[in-house]
Coordinates of C-alpha atoms in Angstrom, one line a residue:
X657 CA -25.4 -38.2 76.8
X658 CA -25.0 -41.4 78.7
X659 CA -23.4 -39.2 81.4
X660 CA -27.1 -37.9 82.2
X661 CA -27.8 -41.0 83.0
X662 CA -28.6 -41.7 87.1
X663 CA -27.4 -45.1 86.9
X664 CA -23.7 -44.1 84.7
X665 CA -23.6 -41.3 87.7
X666 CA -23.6 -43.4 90.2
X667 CA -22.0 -46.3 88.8
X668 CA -18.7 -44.3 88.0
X669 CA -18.0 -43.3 91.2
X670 CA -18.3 -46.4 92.6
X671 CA -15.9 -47.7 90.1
X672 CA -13.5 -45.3 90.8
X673 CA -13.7 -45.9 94.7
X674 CA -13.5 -49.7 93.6
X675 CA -10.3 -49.3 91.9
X676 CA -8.6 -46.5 94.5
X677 CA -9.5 -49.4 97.1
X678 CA -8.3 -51.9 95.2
X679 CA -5.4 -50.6 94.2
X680 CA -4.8 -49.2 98.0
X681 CA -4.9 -52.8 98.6
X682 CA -2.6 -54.4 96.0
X683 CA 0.1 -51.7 96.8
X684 CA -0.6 -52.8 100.7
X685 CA -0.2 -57.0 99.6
X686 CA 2.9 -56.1 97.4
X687 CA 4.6 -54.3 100.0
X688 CA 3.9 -56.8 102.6
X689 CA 4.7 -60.1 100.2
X690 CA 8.4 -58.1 99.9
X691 CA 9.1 -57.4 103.1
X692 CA 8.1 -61.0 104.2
X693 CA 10.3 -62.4 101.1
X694 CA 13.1 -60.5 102.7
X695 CA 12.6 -61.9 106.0
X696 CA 12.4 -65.5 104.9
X697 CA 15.8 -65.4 102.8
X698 CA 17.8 -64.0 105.8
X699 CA 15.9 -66.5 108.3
X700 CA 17.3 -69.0 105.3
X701 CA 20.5 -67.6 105.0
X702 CA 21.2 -67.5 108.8
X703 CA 19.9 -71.2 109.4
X704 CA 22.4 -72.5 105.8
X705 CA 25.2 -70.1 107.4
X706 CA 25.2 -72.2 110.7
X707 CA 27.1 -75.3 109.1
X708 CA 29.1 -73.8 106.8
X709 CA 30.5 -71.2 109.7
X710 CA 31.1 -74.9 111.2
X711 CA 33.2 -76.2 108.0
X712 CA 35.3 -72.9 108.0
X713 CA 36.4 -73.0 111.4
X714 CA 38.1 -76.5 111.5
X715 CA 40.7 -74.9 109.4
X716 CA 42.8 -75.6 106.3
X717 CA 43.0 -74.2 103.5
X718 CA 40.3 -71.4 103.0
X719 CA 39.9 -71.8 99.5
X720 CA 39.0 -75.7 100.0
X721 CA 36.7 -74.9 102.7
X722 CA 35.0 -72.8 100.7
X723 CA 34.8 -75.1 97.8
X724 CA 33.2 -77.8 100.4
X725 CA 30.4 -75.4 101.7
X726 CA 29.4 -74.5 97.7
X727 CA 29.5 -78.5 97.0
X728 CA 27.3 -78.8 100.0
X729 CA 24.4 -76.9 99.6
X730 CA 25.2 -74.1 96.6
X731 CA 26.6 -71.6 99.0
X732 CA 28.5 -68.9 97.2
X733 CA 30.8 -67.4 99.7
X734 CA 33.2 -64.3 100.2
X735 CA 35.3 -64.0 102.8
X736 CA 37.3 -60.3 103.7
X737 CA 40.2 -60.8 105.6
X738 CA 41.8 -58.5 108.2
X739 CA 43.8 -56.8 105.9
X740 CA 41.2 -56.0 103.3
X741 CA 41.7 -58.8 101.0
X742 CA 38.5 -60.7 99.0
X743 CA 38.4 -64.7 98.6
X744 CA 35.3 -65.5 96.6
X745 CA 34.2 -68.8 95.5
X746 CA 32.9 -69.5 93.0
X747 CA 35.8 -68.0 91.0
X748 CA 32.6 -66.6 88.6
X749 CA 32.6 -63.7 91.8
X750 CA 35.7 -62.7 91.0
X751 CA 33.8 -60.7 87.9
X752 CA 32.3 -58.5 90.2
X753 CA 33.7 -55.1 91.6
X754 CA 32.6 -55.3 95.7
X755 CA 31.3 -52.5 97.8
X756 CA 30.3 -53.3 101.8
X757 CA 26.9 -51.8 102.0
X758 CA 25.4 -51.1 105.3
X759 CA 23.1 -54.2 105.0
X760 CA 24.7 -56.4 102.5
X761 CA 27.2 -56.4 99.2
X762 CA 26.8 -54.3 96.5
X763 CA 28.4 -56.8 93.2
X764 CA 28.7 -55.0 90.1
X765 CA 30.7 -55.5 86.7
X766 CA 30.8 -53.2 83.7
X767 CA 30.0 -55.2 80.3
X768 CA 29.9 -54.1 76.5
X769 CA 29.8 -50.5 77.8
X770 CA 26.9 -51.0 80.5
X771 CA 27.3 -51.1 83.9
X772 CA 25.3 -54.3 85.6
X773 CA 24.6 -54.1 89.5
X774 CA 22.8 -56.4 92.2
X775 CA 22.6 -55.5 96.0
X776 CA 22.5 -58.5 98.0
X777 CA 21.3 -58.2 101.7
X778 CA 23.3 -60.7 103.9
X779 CA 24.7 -60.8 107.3
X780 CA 28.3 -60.9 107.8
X781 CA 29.7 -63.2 110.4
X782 CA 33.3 -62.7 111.7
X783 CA 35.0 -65.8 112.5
X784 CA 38.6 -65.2 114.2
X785 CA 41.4 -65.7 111.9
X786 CA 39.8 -65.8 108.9
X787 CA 38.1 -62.4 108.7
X788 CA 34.8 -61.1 107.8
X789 CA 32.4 -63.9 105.9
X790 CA 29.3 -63.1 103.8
X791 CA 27.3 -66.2 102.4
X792 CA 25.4 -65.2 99.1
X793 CA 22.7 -67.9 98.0
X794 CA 23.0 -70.1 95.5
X795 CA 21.0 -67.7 93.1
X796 CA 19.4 -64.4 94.2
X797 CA 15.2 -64.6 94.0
X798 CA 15.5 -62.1 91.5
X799 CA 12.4 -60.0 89.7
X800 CA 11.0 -63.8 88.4
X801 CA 10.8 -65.1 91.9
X802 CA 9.4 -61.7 93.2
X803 CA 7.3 -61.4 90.2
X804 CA 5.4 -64.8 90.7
X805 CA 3.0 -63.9 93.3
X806 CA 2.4 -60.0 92.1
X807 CA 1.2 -61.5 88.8
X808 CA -1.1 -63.8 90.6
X809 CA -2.1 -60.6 93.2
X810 CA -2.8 -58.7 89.8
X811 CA -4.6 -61.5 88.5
X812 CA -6.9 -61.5 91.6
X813 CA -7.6 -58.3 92.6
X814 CA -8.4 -57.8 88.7
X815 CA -11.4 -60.8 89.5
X816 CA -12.3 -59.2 92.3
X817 CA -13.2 -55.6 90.8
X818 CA -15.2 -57.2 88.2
X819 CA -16.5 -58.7 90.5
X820 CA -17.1 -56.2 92.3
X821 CA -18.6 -53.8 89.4
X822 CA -21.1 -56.4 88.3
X823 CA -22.5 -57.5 92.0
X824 CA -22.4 -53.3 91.8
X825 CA -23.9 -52.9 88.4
X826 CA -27.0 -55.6 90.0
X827 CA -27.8 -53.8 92.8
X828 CA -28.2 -50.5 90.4
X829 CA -30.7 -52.5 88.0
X830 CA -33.0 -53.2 91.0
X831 CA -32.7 -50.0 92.7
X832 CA -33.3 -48.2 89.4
X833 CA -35.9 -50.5 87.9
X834 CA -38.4 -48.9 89.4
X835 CA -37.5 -45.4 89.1
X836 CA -37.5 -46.3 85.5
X837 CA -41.5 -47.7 85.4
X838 CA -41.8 -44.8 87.3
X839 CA -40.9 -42.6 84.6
X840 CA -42.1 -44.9 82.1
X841 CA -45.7 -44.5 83.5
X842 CA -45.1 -40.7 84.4
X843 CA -45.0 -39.8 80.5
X844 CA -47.5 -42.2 79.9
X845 CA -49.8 -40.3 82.3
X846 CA -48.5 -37.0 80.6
X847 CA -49.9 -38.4 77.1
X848 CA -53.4 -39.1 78.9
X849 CA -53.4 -42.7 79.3
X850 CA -54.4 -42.6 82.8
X851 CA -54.9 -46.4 83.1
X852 CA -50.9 -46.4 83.7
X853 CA -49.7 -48.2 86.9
X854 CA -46.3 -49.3 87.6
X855 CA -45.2 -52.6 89.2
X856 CA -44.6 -52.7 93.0
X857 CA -42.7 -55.4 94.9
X858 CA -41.2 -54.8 98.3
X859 CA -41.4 -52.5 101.3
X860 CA -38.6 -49.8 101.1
X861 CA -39.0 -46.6 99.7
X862 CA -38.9 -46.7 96.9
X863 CA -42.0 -49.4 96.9
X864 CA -43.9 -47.0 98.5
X865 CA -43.1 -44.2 95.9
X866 CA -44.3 -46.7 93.5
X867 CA -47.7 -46.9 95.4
X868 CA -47.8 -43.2 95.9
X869 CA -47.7 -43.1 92.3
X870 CA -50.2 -45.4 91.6
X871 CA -52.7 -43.9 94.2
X872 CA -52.0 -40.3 92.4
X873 CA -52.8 -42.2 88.9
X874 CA -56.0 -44.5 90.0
X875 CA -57.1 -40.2 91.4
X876 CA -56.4 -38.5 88.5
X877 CA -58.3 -41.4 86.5
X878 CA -61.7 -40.7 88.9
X879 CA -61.4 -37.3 88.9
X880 CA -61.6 -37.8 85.0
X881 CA -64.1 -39.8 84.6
X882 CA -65.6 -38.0 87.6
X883 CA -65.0 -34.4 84.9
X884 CA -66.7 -36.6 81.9
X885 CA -69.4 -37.8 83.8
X886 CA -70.1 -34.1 85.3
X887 CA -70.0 -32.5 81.8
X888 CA -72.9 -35.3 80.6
X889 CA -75.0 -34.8 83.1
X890 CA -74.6 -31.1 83.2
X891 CA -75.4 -31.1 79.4
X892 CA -78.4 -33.9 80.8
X893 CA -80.2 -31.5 82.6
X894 CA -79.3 -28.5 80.7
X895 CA -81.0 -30.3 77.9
X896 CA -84.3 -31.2 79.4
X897 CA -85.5 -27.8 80.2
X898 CA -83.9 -26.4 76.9
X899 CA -86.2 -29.1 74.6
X900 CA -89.1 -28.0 77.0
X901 CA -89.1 -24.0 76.1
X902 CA -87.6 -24.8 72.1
X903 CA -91.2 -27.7 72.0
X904 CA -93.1 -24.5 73.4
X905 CA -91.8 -21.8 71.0
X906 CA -92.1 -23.9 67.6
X907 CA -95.6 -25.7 69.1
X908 CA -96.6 -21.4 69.0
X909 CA -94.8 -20.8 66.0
X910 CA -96.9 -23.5 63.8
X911 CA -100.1 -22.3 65.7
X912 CA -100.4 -25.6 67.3
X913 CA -100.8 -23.8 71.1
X914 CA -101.7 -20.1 71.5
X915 CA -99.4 -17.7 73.4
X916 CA -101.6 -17.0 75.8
X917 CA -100.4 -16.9 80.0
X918 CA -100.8 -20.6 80.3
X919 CA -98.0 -20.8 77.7
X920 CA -96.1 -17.8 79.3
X921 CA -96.3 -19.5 82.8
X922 CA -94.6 -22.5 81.0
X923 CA -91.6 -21.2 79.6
X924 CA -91.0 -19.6 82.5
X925 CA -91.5 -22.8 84.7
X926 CA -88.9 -24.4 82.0
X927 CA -86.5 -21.1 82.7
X928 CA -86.3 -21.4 86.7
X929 CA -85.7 -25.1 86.3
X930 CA -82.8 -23.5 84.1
X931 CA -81.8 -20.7 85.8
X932 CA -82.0 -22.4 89.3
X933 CA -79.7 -25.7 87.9
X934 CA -77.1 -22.8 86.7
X935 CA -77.0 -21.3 90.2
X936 CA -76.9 -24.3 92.0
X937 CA -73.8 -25.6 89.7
X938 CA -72.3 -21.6 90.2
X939 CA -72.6 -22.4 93.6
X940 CA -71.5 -26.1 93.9
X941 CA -68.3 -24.9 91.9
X942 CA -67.3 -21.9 94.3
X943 CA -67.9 -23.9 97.5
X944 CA -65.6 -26.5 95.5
X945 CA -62.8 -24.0 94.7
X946 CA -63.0 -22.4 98.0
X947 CA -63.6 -19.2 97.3
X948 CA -67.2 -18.7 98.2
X949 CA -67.7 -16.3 101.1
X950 CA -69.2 -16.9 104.8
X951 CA -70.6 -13.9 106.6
X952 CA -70.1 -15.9 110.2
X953 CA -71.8 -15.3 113.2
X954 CA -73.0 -16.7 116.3
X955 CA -76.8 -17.7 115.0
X956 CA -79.4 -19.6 117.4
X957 CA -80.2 -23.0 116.1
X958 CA -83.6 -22.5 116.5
X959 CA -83.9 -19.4 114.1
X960 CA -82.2 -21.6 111.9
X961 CA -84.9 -24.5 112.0
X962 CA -87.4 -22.0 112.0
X963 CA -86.4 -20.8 108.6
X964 CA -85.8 -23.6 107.1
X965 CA -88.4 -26.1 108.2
X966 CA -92.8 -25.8 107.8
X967 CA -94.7 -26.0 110.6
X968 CA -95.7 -29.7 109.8
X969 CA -91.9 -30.9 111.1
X970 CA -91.0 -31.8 114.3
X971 CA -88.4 -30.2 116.2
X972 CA -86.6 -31.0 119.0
X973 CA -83.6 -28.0 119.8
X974 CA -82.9 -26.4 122.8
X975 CA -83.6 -22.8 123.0
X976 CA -80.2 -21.7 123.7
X977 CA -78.2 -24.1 121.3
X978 CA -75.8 -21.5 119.3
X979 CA -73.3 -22.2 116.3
X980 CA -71.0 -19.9 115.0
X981 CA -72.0 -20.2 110.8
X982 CA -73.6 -18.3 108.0
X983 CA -77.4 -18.5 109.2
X984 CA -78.3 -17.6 105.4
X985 CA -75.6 -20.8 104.1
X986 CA -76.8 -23.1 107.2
X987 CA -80.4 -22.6 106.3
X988 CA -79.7 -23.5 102.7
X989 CA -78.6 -26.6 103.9
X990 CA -81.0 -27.7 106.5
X991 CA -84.2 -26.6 104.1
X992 CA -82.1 -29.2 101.2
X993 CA -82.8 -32.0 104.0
X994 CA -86.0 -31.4 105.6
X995 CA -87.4 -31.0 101.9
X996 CA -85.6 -34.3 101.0
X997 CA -87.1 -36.2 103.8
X998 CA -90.4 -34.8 103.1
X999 CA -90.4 -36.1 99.8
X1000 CA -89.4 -39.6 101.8
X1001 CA -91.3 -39.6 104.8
X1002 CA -94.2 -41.3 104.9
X1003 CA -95.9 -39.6 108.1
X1004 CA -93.1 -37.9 110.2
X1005 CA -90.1 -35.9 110.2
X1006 CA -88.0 -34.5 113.0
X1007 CA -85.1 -31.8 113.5
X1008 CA -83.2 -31.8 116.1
X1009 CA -79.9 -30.9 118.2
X1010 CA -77.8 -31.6 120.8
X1011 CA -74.2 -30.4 122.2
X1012 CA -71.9 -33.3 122.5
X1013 CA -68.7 -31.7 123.4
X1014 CA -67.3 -28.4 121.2
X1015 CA -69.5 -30.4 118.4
X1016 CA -73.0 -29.8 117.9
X1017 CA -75.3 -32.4 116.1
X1018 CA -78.3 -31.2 114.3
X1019 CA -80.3 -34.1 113.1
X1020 CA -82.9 -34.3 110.1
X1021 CA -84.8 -37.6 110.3
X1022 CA -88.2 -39.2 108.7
X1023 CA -89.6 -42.2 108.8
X1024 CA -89.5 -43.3 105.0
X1025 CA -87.5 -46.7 103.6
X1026 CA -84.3 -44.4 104.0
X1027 CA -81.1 -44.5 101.9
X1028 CA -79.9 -48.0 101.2
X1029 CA -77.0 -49.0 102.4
X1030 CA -74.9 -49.2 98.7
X1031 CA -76.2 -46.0 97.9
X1032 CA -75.4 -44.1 101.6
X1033 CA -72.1 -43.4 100.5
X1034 CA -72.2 -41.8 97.1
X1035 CA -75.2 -40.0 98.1
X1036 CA -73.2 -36.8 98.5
X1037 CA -71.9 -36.9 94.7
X1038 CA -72.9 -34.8 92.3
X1039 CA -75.8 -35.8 90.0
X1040 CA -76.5 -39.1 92.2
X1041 CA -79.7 -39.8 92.7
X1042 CA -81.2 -42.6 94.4
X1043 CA -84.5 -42.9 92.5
X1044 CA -83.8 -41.5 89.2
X1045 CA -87.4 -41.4 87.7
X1046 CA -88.6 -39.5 91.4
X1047 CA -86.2 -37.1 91.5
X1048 CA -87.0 -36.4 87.8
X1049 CA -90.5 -35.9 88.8
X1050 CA -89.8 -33.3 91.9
X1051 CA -87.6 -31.5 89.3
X1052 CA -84.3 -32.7 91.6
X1053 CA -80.8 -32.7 89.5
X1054 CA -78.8 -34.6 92.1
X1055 CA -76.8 -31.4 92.9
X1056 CA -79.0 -30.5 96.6
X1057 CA -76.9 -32.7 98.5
X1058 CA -73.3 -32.3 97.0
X1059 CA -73.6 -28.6 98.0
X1060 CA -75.3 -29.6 101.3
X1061 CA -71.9 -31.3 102.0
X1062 CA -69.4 -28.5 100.9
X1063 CA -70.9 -26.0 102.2
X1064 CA -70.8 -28.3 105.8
X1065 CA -67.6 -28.5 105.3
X1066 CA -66.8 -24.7 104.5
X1067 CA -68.2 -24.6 108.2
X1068 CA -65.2 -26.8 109.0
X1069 CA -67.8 -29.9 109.6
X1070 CA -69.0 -33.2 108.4
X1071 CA -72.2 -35.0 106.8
X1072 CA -73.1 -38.1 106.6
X1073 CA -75.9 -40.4 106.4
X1074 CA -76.7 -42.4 109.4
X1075 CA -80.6 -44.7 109.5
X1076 CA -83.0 -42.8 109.4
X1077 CA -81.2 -39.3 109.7
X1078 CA -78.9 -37.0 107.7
X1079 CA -76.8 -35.6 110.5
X1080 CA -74.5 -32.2 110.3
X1081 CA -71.5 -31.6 112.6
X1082 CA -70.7 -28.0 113.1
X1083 CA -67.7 -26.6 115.5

């Protein structure tokens, strides 16, 4: 229903306050136009009433005087004498029935059955020997006259809500624009196009949701290709050594090569290549998740190296260097880089480690070419390789290093690559 609507949920109750202040507003004017209306006729009356107050006190008849101040300007007049009695002129007054009213005259008649009545506010003025005089204008601004401007104040404040509404109704389209393409390219994301962006313009809020949203879509679109790309090369490698032993067993099969140990030793070359690319991807995916397990404990870094590093390595670590780690995890990851540099090097490679605050470095250079620069930060990815063809040939899958990295990080540290070393950042 269009009430579900955000934009008809808002929009009516600012239509409503529109009108309430509105109307607020045109009661307020009406009131105020009336009681100003009023003011003006009396200020009228009083300044008209000045010279015909003149023309009745010079005397004569009253009735002639009376006649003279209606020829002069319209003034209808009634005069109440001492003893209660009414002269009225025009003799068209003498219709009326007369009540004194607090502020004024109350005239009324009764005609065909109905009862007609008008309250007329006027000031008396007492003139001595005459009596009491009230001066009626010549024709009372009656509901036309008073009418006029309230259709006109109708008219305008009418303008001015539409007004109002559409300026309103505006401001809504561009707020809500957004939160539209917003939901536009939410369901479009929801249906798997992950190529969806929405427009941004501005720098208020709901600008920045809008790039939010896009930075959420351009992830979930590398994340997906980075899922497509990690299930070909998984499938890649799995391959390689699966062709290997199936080539070996039907090569035996059609006599072709005898199944002698040479052949045994080969499939089970093929097979550790298989079984240690599963573990190493069992591996990668638990440190990934989160949920693979430390056994910490404070470990000398030199135990460490030794472990992890042949004789032929340089190493440069103070003997009482200690990290708090998982000496079996940390080893993993040291041996992954002094073997990677060794494959590098060309004559030398070094470990070692300093303490450079509550950090400690532990550095594994070599003197090879080293990582270029385009490569140095995807290095860490999974399935990367640098030299495709030689990390073929050392029976590498690109996996050594993304572990390397999470399982630095499970340490609560940081990798990277700096020329010529990989360096680790441990707590």
């Amino acid at each position: 229903m269009i009430i579900r609507s955000l934009r008809w949920r808002l929009v009516v109750p600012m239509v409503l306050i529109i009108a309430a202040a509105i109307s607020a507003a045109g009661v307020f004017s009406s009131f105020t136009y009336r009681r100003e209306m009023d003011r003006l006729i009396l200020a009228q009356r009083r300044s008209a009433a000045e010279g015909a107050l003149e023309i009745i006190r010079r005397g004569g008849d009253l009735r002639d005087a009376l006649e003279r101040v209606h020829a002069r300007d319209g003034t209808r007049t009634i005069v109440i004498s001492a003893d209660g009695r009414a002269t009225r002129y025009p003799r068209e007054l003498d219709a009326y029935r007369l009540r004194l009213l607090p502020d004024g005259l109350e005239l009324s008649r009764a005609e065909g059955g109905r009862r007609e009545a008008m309250i007329l506010k006027t000031l008396p003025h007492r003139v001595a020997g005459v009596g009491t005089v009230y001066f009626l204008p010549p024709r009372e601004p009656g509901p036309r006259l008073r009418a006029f401007p309230n259709r006109w104040l109708v008219i305008g404040l009418t303008a001015a809500a539409l007004l109002a509404v559409l300026v309103m109704l505006t401001i809504f389209r561009r707020v809500l624009a957004p939160v539209e393409a917003l939901t536009t390219g939410a369901r479009a994301l929801a249906k798997g196009k992950l190529d969806a962006r929405v427009p941004v313009r501005g720098e208020d809020e709901v600008a920045e949701l809008g790039r939010a949203f896009n930075s959420m879509a351009e992830a979930l679109e590398r994340n997906e290709r980075a899922r497509r790309n990690m299930v070909s090369d998984v499938a890649h490698e799995l391959r390689t050594p699966l062709t290997n032993i199936r080539v070996h067993i039907e090569a035996a099969q059609d006599g072709v090569v005898a199944p002698d140990a040479k052949f045994l030793t080969s499939i089970e070359e093929e097979a550790t290549t298989l079984s240690r690319l599963v573990d190493d991807l069992q591996q990668l995916s638990l440190a990934e998740a989160g949920v693979l397990r430390l056994e910490l404990s404070e470990v000398r870094l030199t135990e460490i190296i030794d472990r992890a590093a042949p004789p032929s390595v340089i190493r440069s670590v103070p003997e009482d260097l200690v990290v708090r780690a998982d000496a079996r995890r940390l080893v993993q990851v040291v041996r992954n880089l002094v073997n990677n540099a060794l494959a590098h090097a060309e004559s030398r490679v070094e470990v070692s480690a300093t303490r450079l605050g509550d950090v400690v470095e532990i550095r594994v250079a070599d003197d090879g070419p080293g990582v270029p620069p385009e490569h140095a930060e995807r290095i860490f990815d999974r399935f990367y390789r640098v030299d495709e063809s030689r990390s073929r040939a050392t029976g590498g899958a690109g996996l050594g290093l993304a572990i390397a990295k999470q399982l630095v990080e499970l340490h609560g540290g940081r990798i990277w690559y700096e020329k010529p070393a990989f360096v680790i950042a441990l707590p």
